[in-house]
Amino acid sequence: MPGPLVVIPTYNERENLPAIVARVRAAVPEASVLVVDDHSPDGTGELADGLAHVDPSVHVLHRRGKEGLGAAYLSAFEWALERGHDPVVQLDADGSHLPEELPRLLAALETPDAAGRRPDLVIGSRWVPGGSVVNWPRHRMWLSRVGSAYSRIMLDLPVRDATGGYRVFRAEGLRRLHREDVHTRGYGFQVDMLWHAVMHGLSVVEVPITFVERELGRSKMSWGIVIEAIWQVTAWGFTRRFGRRRDQAAAATSEARRRSRA
Ligand SMILES: Nc1nc2c(ncn2[C@@H]2O[C@H](COP(=O)(O)OP(=O)(O)OP(=O)(O)O)[C@@H](O)[C@H]2O)c(=O)[nH]1
Ligand SMILES: [Mg+2]
């Protein structure tokens, strides 16, 4: 059995990659690692090849160029499912997601709820009791909380942390999710995936995590990315509401017709 796969997307993470891979391998020795590199100019891809060379549980997926986090993850999910990995973990390279917390996330995936159902998706959450953020400036904290709350309201998402990227998917859930309908390539990807997961009936639980701001390397976050995400969530929310109203109107019309025929 190929076992769990931890996907680590990278763009210019030279300073962070060796330590994070070592920490993942130590925290969950049975897990393999897939580094997905978008042809980083700083040579992260070659560094990853070196790590794969000495550890057969480390793999590298080289992509042509910077096409965004979403595109990198979607290609990694195909890679994982083709090879039978289960579950599939998303984890940032910059040290924000602590590999030492991964056993707790994996355990949550195997814990049934009151109805005896195990979740399909576990989200490492900063905004549930017990969750926290270390070293974040106030504006980032505010942005993340407001972004999550807005996504939750607009899309009716059953979670407190809708934008976080520390996640564990059951392979079967990932297969059911209609990944071909997820088109967001930038950061809105996390919300887009979650929304599709909920629409396709995946059960989701949140587990508190400690999120640590990166110490080395540079963030790829920008105002352009934030505005794109707000715009997308707003557009999806309206489609959802008016789409639902259209469905309700159609159902009411056919019910009225049925009654008038009877
Ligand atoms: N393959 C690939 N990885 C990316 C891309 N953009 C970001 N990443 C990686 O995705 C992870 C998250 O990116 P960060 O820059 O840390 O973004 P963030 O965590 O939202 O922002 P900060 O909190 O400021 O660090 C990191 O491991 C990045 O190297 C991309 O276009 N392609
Ligand atoms: Mg980060």
Short mmCIF file of N, CA, C and O and ligand atoms in Angstrom, two decimals, residues 13 92-97 136 140 187 211-214 218-221, ligand 2:
data_model
loop_
_atom_site.label_atom_id
_atom_site.label_comp_id
_atom_site.label_asym_id
_atom_site.label_seq_id
_atom_site.Cartn_x
_atom_site.Cartn_y
_atom_site.Cartn_z
N GLU A 13 11.57 28.25 -2.16
CA GLU A 13 11.57 27.85 -0.74
C GLU A 13 12.87 27.13 -0.39
O GLU A 13 12.89 26.23 0.44
N ASP A 92 2.13 23.62 3.67
CA ASP A 92 3.01 24.67 3.14
C ASP A 92 4.48 24.36 3.46
O ASP A 92 4.78 23.75 4.48
N ALA A 93 5.36 24.86 2.60
CA ALA A 93 6.80 24.62 2.79
C ALA A 93 7.43 25.56 3.80
O ALA A 93 8.54 25.31 4.27
N ASP A 94 6.74 26.64 4.14
CA ASP A 94 7.40 27.72 4.88
C ASP A 94 7.40 27.56 6.40
O ASP A 94 7.80 28.47 7.11
N GLY A 95 6.95 26.39 6.88
CA GLY A 95 6.98 26.14 8.32
C GLY A 95 5.74 26.64 9.05
O GLY A 95 5.64 26.48 10.27
N SER A 96 4.77 27.20 8.33
CA SER A 96 3.55 27.69 8.99
C SER A 96 2.70 26.54 9.51
O SER A 96 2.00 26.68 10.51
N HIS A 97 2.73 25.41 8.80
CA HIS A 97 1.97 24.23 9.23
C HIS A 97 2.93 23.26 9.90
O HIS A 97 3.86 22.76 9.25
N TRP A 136 1.90 36.70 13.79
CA TRP A 136 1.23 37.33 12.66
C TRP A 136 0.93 38.79 12.97
O TRP A 136 0.41 39.08 14.06
N ARG A 140 -2.86 40.82 9.12
CA ARG A 140 -2.99 39.48 8.52
C ARG A 140 -4.05 38.67 9.26
O ARG A 140 -4.83 37.93 8.67
N TYR A 187 -4.93 31.84 -4.70
CA TYR A 187 -5.19 31.46 -3.31
C TYR A 187 -6.64 31.13 -3.01
O TYR A 187 -6.93 30.41 -2.07
N PHE A 211 -0.61 27.92 13.99
CA PHE A 211 -0.07 28.37 12.70
C PHE A 211 1.07 29.34 13.00
O PHE A 211 0.88 30.32 13.72
N VAL A 212 2.24 29.06 12.43
CA VAL A 212 3.41 29.89 12.74
C VAL A 212 3.82 30.67 11.49
O VAL A 212 4.07 30.06 10.44
N GLU A 213 3.90 31.98 11.59
CA GLU A 213 4.30 32.80 10.43
C GLU A 213 5.69 32.39 9.94
O GLU A 213 6.57 32.05 10.75
N ARG A 214 5.88 32.44 8.61
CA ARG A 214 7.18 32.03 8.07
C ARG A 214 8.30 32.90 8.63
O ARG A 214 8.12 34.10 8.84
N ARG A 218 10.24 34.49 1.23
CA ARG A 218 9.25 35.57 1.08
C ARG A 218 7.86 35.02 0.81
O ARG A 218 7.69 34.03 0.12
N SER A 219 6.87 35.73 1.35
CA SER A 219 5.48 35.38 1.11
C SER A 219 5.11 35.69 -0.34
O SER A 219 5.65 36.61 -0.93
N LYS A 220 4.21 34.88 -0.90
CA LYS A 220 3.76 35.15 -2.27
C LYS A 220 2.40 35.84 -2.26
O LYS A 220 1.74 35.99 -3.29
N MET A 221 1.97 36.22 -1.07
CA MET A 221 0.68 36.89 -0.90
C MET A 221 0.77 38.33 -1.42
O MET A 221 1.78 38.99 -1.22
MG MG B 2 2.92 30.93 4.22
#
